[in-house]
Coordinates of C-alpha atoms and ligand atoms in Angstrom, one line a residue:
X1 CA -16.3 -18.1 -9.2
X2 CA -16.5 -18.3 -5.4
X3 CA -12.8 -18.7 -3.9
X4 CA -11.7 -20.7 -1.0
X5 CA -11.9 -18.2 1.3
X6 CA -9.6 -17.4 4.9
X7 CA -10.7 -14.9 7.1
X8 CA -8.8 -13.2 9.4
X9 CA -9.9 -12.1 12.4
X10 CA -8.2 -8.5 13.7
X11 CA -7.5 -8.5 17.6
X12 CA -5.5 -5.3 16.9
X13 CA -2.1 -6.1 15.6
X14 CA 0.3 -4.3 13.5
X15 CA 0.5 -7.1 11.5
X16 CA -2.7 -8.2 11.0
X17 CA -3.0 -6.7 7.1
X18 CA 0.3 -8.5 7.1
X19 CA -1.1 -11.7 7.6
X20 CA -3.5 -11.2 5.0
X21 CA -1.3 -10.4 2.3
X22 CA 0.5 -13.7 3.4
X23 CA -2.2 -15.7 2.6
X24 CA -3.0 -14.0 -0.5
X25 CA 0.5 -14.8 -1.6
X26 CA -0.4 -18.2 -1.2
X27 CA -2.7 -17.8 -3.9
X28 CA -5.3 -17.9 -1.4
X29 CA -8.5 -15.9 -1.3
X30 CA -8.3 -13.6 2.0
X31 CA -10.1 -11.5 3.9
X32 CA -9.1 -9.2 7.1
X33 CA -12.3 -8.3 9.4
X34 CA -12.3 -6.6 12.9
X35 CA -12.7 -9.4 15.2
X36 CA -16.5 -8.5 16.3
X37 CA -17.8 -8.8 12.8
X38 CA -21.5 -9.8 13.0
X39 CA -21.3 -13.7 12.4
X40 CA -23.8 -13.7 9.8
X41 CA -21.7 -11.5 7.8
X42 CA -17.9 -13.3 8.5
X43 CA -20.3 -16.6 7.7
X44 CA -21.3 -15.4 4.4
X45 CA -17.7 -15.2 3.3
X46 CA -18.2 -19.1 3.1
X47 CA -14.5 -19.2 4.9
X48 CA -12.6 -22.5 4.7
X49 CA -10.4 -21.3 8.1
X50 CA -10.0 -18.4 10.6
X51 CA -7.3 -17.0 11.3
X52 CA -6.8 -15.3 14.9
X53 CA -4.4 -12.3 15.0
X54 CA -2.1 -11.3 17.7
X55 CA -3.1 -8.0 19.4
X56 CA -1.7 -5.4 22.3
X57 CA -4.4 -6.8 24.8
X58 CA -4.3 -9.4 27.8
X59 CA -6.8 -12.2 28.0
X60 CA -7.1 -10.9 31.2
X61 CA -7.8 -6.7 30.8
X62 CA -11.0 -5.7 31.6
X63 CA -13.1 -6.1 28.2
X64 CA -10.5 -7.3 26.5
X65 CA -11.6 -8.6 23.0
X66 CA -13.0 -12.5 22.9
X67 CA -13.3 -14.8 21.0
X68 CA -17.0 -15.0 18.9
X69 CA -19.2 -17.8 18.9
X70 CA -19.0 -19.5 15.6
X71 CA -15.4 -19.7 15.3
X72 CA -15.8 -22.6 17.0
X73 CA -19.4 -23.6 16.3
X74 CA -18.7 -23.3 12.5
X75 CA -15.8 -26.2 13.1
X76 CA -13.7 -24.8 11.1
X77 CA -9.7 -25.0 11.3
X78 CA -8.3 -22.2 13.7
X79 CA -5.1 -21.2 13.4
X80 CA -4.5 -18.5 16.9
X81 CA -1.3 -16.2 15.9
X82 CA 0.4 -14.6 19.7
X83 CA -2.9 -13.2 21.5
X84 CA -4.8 -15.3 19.0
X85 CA -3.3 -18.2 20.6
X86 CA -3.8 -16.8 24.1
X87 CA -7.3 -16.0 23.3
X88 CA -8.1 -19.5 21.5
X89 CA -5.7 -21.3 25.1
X90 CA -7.8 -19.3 27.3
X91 CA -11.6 -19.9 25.9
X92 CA -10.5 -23.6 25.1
X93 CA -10.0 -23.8 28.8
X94 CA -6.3 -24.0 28.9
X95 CA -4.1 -21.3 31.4
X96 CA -2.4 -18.1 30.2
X97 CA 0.2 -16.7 32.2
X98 CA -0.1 -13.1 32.4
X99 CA 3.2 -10.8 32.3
X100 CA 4.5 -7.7 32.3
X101 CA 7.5 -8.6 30.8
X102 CA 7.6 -8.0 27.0
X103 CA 9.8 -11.0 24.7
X104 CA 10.7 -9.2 21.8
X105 CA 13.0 -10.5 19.0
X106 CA 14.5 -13.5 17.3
X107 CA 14.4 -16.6 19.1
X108 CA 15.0 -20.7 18.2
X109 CA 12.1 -22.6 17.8
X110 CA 12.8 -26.6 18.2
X111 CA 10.0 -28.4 16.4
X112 CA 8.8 -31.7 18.9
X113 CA 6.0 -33.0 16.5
X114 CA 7.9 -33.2 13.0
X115 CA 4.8 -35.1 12.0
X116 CA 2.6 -31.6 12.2
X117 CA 1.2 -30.7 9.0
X118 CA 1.9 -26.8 10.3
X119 CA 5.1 -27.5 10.2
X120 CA 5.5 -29.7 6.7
X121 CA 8.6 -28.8 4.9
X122 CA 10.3 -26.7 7.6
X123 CA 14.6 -27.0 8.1
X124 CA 16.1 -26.2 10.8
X125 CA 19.9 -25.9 9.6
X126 CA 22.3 -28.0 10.6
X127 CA 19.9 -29.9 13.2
X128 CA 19.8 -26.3 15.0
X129 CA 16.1 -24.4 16.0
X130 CA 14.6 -22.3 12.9
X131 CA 14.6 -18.7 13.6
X132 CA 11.3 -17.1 14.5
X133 CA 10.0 -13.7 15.2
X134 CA 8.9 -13.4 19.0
X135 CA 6.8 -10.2 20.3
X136 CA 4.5 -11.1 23.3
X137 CA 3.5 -10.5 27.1
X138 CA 1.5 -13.0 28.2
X139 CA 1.9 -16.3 27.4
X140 CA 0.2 -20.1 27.5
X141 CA 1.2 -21.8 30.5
X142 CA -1.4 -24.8 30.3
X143 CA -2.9 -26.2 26.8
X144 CA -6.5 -26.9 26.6
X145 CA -7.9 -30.4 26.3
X146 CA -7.1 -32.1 23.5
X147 CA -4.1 -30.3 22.6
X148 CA -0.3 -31.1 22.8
X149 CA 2.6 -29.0 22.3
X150 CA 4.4 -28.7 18.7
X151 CA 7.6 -26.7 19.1
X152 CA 9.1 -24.7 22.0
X153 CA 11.5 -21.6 22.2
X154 CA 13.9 -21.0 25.5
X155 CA 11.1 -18.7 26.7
X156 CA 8.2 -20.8 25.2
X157 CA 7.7 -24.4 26.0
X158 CA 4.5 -24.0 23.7
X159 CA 5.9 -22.3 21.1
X160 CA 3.4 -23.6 18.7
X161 CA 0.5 -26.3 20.0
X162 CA -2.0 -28.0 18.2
X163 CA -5.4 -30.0 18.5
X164 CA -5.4 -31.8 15.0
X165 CA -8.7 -34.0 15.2
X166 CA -10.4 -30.6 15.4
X167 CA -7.8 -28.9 13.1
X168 CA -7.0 -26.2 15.8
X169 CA -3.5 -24.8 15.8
X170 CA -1.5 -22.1 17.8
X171 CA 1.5 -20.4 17.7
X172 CA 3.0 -17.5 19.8
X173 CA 5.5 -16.7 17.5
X174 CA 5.1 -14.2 14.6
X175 CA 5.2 -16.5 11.1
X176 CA 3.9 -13.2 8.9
X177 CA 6.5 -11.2 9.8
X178 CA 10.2 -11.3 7.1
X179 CA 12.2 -12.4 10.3
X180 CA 10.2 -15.9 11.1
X181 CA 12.0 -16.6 7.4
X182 CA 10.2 -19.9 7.2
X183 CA 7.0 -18.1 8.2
X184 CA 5.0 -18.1 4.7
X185 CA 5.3 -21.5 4.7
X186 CA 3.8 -22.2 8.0
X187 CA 0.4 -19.7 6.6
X188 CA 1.0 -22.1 3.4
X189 CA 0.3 -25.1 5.3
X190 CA -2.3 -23.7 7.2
X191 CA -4.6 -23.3 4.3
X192 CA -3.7 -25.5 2.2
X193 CA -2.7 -28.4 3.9
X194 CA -5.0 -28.1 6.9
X195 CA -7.8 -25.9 5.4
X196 CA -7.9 -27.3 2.0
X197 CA -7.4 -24.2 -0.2
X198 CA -7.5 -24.7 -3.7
X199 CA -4.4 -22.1 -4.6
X200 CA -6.9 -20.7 -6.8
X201 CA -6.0 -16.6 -6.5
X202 CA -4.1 -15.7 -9.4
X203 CA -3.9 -12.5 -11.9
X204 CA -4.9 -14.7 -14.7
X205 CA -8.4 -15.8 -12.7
X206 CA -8.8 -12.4 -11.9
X207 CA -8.5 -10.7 -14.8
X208 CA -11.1 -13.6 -16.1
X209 CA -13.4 -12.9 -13.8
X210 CA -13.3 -9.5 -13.0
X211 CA -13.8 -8.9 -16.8
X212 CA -16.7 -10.8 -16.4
X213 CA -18.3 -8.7 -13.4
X214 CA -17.7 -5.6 -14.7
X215 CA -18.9 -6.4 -18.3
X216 CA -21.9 -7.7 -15.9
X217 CA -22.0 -4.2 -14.2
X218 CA -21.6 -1.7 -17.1
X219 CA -23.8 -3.9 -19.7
X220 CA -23.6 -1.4 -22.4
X221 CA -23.5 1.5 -20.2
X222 CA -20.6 4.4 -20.1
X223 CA -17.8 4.2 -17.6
X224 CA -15.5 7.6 -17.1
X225 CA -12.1 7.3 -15.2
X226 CA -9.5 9.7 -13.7
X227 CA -6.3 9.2 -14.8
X228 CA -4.0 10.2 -12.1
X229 CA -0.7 9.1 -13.6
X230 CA -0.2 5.7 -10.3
X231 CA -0.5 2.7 -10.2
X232 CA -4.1 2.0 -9.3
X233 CA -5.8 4.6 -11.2
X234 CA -3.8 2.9 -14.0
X235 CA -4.4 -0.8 -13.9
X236 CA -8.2 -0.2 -13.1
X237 CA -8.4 1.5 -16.4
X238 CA -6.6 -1.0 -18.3
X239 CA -8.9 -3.6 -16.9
X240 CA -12.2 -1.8 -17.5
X241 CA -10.7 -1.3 -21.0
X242 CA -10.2 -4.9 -21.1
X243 CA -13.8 -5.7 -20.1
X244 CA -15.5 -3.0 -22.2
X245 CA -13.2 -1.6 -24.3
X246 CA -14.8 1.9 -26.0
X247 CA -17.2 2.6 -23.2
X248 CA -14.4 3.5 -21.2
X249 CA -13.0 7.2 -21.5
X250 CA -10.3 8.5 -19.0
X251 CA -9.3 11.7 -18.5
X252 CA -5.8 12.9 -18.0
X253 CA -5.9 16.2 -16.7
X254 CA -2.3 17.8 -16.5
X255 CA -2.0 20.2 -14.1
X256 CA 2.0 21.7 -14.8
X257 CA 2.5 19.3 -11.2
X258 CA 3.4 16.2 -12.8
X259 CA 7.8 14.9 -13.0
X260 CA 9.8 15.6 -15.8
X261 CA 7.7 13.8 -19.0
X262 CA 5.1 12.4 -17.2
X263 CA 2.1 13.8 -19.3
X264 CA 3.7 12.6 -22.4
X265 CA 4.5 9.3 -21.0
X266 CA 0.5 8.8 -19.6
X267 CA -0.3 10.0 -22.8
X268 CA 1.6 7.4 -25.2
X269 CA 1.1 5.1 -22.8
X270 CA -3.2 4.7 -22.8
X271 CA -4.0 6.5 -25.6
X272 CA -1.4 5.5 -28.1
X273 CA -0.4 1.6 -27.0
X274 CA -3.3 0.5 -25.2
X275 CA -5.9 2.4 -27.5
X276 CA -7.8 3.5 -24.7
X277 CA -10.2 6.6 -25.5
X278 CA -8.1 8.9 -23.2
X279 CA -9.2 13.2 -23.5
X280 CA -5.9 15.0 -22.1
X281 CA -6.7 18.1 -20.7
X282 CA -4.0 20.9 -21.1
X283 CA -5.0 22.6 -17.4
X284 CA -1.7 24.1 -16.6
X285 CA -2.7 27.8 -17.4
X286 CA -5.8 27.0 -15.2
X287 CA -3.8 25.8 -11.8
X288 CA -1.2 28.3 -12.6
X289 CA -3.6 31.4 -12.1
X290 CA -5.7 29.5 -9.2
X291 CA -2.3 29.1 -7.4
X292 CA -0.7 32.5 -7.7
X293 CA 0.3 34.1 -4.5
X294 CA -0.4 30.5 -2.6
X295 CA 2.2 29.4 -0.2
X296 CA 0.2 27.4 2.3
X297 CA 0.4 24.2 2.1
X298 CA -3.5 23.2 3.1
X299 CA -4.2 25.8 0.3
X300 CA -2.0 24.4 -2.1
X301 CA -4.0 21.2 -1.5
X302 CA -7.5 22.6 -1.3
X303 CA -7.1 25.0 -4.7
X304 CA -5.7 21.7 -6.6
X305 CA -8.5 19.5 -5.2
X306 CA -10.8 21.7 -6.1
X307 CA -9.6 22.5 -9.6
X308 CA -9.6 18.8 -10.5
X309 CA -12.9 18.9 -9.5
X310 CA -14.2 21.5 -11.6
X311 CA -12.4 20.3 -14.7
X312 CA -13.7 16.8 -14.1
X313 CA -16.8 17.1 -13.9
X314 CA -16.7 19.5 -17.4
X315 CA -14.7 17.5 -19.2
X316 CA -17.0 14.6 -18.1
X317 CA -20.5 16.5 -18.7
X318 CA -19.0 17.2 -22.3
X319 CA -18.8 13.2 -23.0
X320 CA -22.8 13.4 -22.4
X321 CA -24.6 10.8 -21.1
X322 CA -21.9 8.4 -18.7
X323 CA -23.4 6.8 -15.8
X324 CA -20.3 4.9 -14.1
X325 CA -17.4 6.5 -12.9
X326 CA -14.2 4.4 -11.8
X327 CA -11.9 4.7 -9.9
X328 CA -8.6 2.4 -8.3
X329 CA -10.3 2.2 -4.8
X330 CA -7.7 -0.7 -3.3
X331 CA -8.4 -3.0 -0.5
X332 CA -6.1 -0.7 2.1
X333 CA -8.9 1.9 1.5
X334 CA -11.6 -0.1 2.6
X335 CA -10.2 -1.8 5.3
X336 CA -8.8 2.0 6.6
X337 CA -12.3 3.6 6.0
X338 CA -14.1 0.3 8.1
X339 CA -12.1 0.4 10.8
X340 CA -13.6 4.3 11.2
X341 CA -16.8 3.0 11.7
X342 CA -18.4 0.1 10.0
X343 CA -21.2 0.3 8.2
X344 CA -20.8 4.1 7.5
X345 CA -21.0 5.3 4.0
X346 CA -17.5 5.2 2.8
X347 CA -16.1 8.3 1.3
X348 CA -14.7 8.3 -1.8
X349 CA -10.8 8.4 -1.7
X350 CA -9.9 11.8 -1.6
X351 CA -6.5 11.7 -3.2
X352 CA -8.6 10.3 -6.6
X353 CA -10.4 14.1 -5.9
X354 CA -13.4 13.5 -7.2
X355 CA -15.2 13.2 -4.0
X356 CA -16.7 17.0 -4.6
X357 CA -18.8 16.2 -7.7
X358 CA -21.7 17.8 -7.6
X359 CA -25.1 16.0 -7.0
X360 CA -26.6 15.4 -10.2
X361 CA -23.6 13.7 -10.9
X362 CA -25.0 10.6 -9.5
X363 CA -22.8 8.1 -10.8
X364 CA -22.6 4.5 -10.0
X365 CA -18.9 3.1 -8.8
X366 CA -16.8 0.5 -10.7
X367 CA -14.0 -0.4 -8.6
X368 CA -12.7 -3.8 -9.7
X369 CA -9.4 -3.5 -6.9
X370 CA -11.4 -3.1 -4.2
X371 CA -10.2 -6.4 -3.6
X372 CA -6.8 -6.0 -3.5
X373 CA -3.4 -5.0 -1.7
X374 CA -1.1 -2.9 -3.5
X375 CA 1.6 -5.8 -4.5
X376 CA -1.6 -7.5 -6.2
X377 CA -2.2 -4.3 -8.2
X378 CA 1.3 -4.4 -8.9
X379 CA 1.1 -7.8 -10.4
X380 CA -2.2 -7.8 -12.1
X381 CA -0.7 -4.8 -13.8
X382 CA 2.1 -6.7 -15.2
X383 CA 0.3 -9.3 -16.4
X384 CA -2.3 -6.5 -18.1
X385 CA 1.0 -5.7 -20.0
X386 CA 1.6 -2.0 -18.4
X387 CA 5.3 -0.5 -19.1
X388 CA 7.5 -0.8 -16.3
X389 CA 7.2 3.2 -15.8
X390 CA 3.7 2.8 -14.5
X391 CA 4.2 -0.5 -12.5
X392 CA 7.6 0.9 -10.8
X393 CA 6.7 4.1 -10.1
X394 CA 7.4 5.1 -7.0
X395 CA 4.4 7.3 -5.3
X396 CA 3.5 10.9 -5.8
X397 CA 1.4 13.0 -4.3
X398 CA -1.9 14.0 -6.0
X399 CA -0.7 18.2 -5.6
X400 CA 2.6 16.8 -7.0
X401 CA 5.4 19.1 -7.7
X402 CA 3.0 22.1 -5.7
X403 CA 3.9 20.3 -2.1
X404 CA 7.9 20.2 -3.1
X405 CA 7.7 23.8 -4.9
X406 CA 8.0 25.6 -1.4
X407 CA 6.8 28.9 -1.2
X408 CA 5.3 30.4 -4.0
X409 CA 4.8 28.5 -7.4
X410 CA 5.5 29.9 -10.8
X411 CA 6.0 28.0 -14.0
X412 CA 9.6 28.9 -13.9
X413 CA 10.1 27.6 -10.2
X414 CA 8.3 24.5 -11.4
X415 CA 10.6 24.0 -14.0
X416 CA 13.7 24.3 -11.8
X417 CA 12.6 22.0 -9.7
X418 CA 11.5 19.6 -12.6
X419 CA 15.1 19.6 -14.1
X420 CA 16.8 18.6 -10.5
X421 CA 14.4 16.3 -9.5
X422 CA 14.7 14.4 -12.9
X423 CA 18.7 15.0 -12.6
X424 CA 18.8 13.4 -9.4
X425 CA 16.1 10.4 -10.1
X426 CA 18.5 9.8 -12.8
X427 CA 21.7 9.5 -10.6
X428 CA 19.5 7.2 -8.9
X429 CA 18.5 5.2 -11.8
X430 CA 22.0 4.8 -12.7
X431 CA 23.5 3.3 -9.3
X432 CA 20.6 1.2 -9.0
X433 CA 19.0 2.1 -5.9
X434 CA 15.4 3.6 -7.2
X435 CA 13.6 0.1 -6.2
X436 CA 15.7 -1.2 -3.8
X437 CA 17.7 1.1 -2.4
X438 CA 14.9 4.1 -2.0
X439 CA 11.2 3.7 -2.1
X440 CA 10.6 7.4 -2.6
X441 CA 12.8 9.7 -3.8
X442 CA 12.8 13.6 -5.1
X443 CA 14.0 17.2 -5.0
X444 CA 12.7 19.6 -3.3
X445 CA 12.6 23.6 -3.9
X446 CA 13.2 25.6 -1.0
X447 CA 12.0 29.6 -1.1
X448 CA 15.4 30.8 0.1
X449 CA 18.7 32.0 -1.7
X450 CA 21.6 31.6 -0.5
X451 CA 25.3 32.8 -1.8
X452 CA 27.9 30.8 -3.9
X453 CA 31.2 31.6 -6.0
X454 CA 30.9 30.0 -9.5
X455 CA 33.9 31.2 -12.0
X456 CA 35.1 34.8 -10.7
X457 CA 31.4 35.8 -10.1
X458 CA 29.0 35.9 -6.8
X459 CA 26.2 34.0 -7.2
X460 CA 22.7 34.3 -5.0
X461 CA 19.9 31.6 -5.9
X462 CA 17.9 28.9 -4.5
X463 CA 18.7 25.9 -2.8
X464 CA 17.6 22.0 -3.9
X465 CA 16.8 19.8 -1.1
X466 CA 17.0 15.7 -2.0
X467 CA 15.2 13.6 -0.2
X468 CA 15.3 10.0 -0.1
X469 CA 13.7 7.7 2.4
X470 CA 13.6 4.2 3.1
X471 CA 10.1 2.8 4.4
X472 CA 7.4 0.1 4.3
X473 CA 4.1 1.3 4.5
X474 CA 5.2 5.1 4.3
X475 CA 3.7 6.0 8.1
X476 CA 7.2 5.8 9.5
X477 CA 10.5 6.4 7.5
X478 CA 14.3 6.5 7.2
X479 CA 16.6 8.4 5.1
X480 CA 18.0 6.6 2.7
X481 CA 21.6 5.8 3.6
X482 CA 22.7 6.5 -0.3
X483 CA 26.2 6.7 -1.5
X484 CA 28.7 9.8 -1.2
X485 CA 29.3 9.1 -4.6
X486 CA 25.6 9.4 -6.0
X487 CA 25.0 12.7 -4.1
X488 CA 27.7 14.3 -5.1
X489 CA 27.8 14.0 -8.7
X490 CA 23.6 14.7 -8.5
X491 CA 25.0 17.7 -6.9
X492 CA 27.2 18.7 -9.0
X493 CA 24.9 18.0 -12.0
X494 CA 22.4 20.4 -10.3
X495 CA 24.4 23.0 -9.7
X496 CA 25.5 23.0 -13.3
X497 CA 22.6 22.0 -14.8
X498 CA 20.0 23.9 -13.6
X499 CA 19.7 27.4 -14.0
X500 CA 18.9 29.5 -10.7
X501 CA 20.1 26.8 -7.8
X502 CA 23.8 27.2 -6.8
X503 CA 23.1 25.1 -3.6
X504 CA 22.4 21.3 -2.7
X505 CA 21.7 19.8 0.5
X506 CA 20.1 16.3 1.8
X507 CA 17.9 16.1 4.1
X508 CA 19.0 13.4 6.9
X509 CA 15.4 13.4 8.8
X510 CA 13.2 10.5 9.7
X511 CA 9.5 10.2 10.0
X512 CA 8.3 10.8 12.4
X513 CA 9.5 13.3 13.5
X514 CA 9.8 14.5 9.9
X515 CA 7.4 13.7 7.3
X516 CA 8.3 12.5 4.0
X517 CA 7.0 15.2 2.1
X518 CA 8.3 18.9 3.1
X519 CA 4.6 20.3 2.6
Ligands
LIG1 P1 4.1 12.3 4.4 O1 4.6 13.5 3.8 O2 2.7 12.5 5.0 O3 3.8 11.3 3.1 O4 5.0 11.5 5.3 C1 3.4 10.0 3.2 C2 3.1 9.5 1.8 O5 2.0 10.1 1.3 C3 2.2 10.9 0.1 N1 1.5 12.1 0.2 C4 0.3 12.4 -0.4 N2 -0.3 11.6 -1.3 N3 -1.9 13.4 -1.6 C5 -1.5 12.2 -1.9 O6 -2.1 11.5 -2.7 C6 -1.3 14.2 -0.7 O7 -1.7 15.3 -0.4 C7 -0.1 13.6 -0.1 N4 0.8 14.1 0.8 C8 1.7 13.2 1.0 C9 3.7 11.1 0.2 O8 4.3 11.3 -1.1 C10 4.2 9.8 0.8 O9 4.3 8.8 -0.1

């Protein structure tokens, strides 16, 4: 089935995958491409409107990025977001004022065209201007031809202009962003108003017709998957199992790094509920004795990469003949990998760690996400059934517990750590602040003893560090403002709790300049 498709074009701004995921929301088929994509291949997308994001630049700086050809030629509906409304202004033959002044923040937006199909179902309560999200330089100071302004802000008299005979729209303002609260509505009416979307982009078409496709793909072929325990790895195994049933086998290899019942959970989950052929490989011994004596972190990660390797590939030699492997490649991926340099042979995600197979391994890739952002995943996994543990759960490095078991890792360290980390997620389930109060949360071991009184005796043993963090795309974080209450009785539950930690302390650094993990 092709979808009504929006592309979006990327002049360089934070928001642009943002935008995207908007659109997506809308049920809308979209796609986010750096702005100089070759026409022929933005054209093949079969596109029912562009989409022009905002972007650092000035119309005016010395090759500053342009806007192609075709946008216009194809005469399709435009819809120019901050510099994609300078840059669409400034091509169109309308004036941009340049500036070196920055407008950043909340401002009122007074709609003068209530008849704009942009603007279709917008309040503004109680008669005053909606609230939208300003962040801009430059901005228009003269519209095109054929265009007429829409809205204006104090600083903006066109806050939002339009040229409806060719279905050409603008706005400076920010409509993707959570603080232009009416904003999703505004990308609503875009395509499906203006553009003519069919809100055809739902789990339950895609399940239909990825089934389809990969069924298409595999014919009766064997497909092998690495079970890693998240999200992705997850749902693209209960859709392959969906499309092909018992030519799918995963393998769960449990390294001793995994949170307090996680193996047995993965286990029961797949093999047990789903009936998915699952072999669970018992590997703990294995990374125990690769990692002994290993304290650096790159190490940590190079010995466990490694080891997953090794075990895949026997594990997977020993089903026999399989020539597909998958794997939960999401959209993010891609688009991260293209922007590296397109056209390059993309690498396979690292963190799945099986991009070391050897040669004669030459699978061929199913990766039905590839498609997809991660709140997509999220939902297509809900409605493939998958318990809430798997759809909630928060995310975890591929080392696991080896990157929050400082120093050096022994099965009884692991354990320790295991019990307080499951202690404090607890304390955290119980308040109710694991999915909105935290997105990541755990305890961390630290290789240092300090001293402590318990009863009448002197104690001397190692210290837990909780760490809880508030963030939306993990690249910059907070700590998680939580309770008094919730850290001291995870404290004190610790301390009693867990044999050989008579100290707890919570870690009040952001990212940057802190990372979230401590290795
Ligand atoms: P940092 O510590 O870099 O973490 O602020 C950002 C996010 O990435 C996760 N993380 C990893 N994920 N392999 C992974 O698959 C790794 O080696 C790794 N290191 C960090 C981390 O849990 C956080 O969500």
């Amino acid at each position: 089935m092709q979808h009504d498709t929006i592309i979006v074009l990327d002049y360089g701004s934070q928001y642009s995958q943002l935008i995207t995921r908007r659109v997506r929301d809308a049920n809308v088929y979209c796609e986010l491409l750096p702005w100089d994509t070759p026409a022929a291949e933005a054209l093949a997308l079969n596109p029912r409107g562009i989409i022009l994001s905002g972007g650092p630049n000035s119309v005016y700086d010395p090759g500053a990025p342009t806007l192609p050809d075709y946008v216009v030629a194809s005469g399709l509906p435009v819809l120019g977001i901050c510099y994609g409304m300078q840059l669409l202004s400034h091509t169109l033959g309308g004036r941009v004022a340049g500036s070196t002044e920055h407008e950043y923040g909340p401002a009122g937006l007074v709609i003068d065209d209530p008849g704009s199909p942009l603007f279709a179902g917008w309040e503004a309560p109680d008669g005053r201007a909606a609230q939208v999200w300003m962040s801009h330089g430059d901005k228009v100071q003269a519209l095109p031809p054929g265009f007429h302004a829409v809205a204006h802000s104090g600083n903006s008299p066109f806050a939002a202009a339009a040229d409806p005979t060719r279905d050409y729209y603008a706005v400076q303002f920010h409509p993707e962003v959570a603080h232009t609260p009416q904003g999703r509505l505004l990308l609503s009416n875009f395509v499906h108003r203006i553009c003519g979307c069919a809100p055809d982009w739902t789990p339950a078409n895609f399940i239909d017709e990825q089934t389809a496709a990969i069924r298409e793909q595999v014919g009766d072929g064997r497909v092998v998957l690495g079970l890693s325990g998240g999200l992705d790895s997850a749902v693209a195994a209960a859709l392959i199992h969906r499309a092909v049933g018992d030519q799918l086998t995963c393998i769960f290899v449990d390294t001793g790094m995994m949170r307090a019942g996680e193996p047995l959970n993965i286990v029961r989950s797949f093999q047990q509920e789903q009936g998915i052929r699952l072999i669970a490989v018992n590997a703990i011994e294995e990374y125990l004795a690769a990692l002994a004596g290993v304290v650096d972190p790159e190490q940590k990660r190079r010995v466990i990469g490694e080891k997953f390797v090794r075990i895949f590939e026997r594990e997977a030699r020993a089903l026999g003949r399989v020539e597909f492997l998958a794997q939960g490649t999401i959209y993010p991926d891609i688009i991260e990998s293209a922007g590296k340099g397109r056209g390059e042979a993309r690498v396979i995600k690292t963190h799945h760690n099986v991009g070391g197979l050897p040669a004669d391994m030459d699978f061929k890739l199913v990766e039905p996400l590839r498609a997809l952002f991660k709140d997509e995943v999220r939902r297509l996994g809900i409605a493939l059934g998958l318990p809430d543990s798997i759809i909630w759960r928060q995310p975890f490095p591929g080392p696991g517990l080896a990157v929050r078991c400082l120093g050096e890792i022994t099965w009884e360290r692991l354990e320790r750590l295991r019990r307080a980390d499951a202690i404090f997620i607890e304390e955290l389930g119980r308040a109710e602040l694991l999915r909105e109060g935290t997105q990541q949360a755990f305890a961390v071991l630290l290789p240092v003893k300090s001293v402590g009184v318990m009863g009448d005796f002197r104690t001397y043993k190692e210290v837990i560090a909780l760490r809880a963090v508030t963030t939306e795309d993990f690249m910059t974080a907070d700590w998680a403002r939580l309770p008094y209450d919730v850290l001291a009785e995870a404290s004190r539950r610790i301390v009693n709790e867990v044999e050989g930690v008579n100290r707890v302390v919570f870690d009040i650094t952001s990212k940057p300049p802190g990372t979230i993990e401590w290795e």
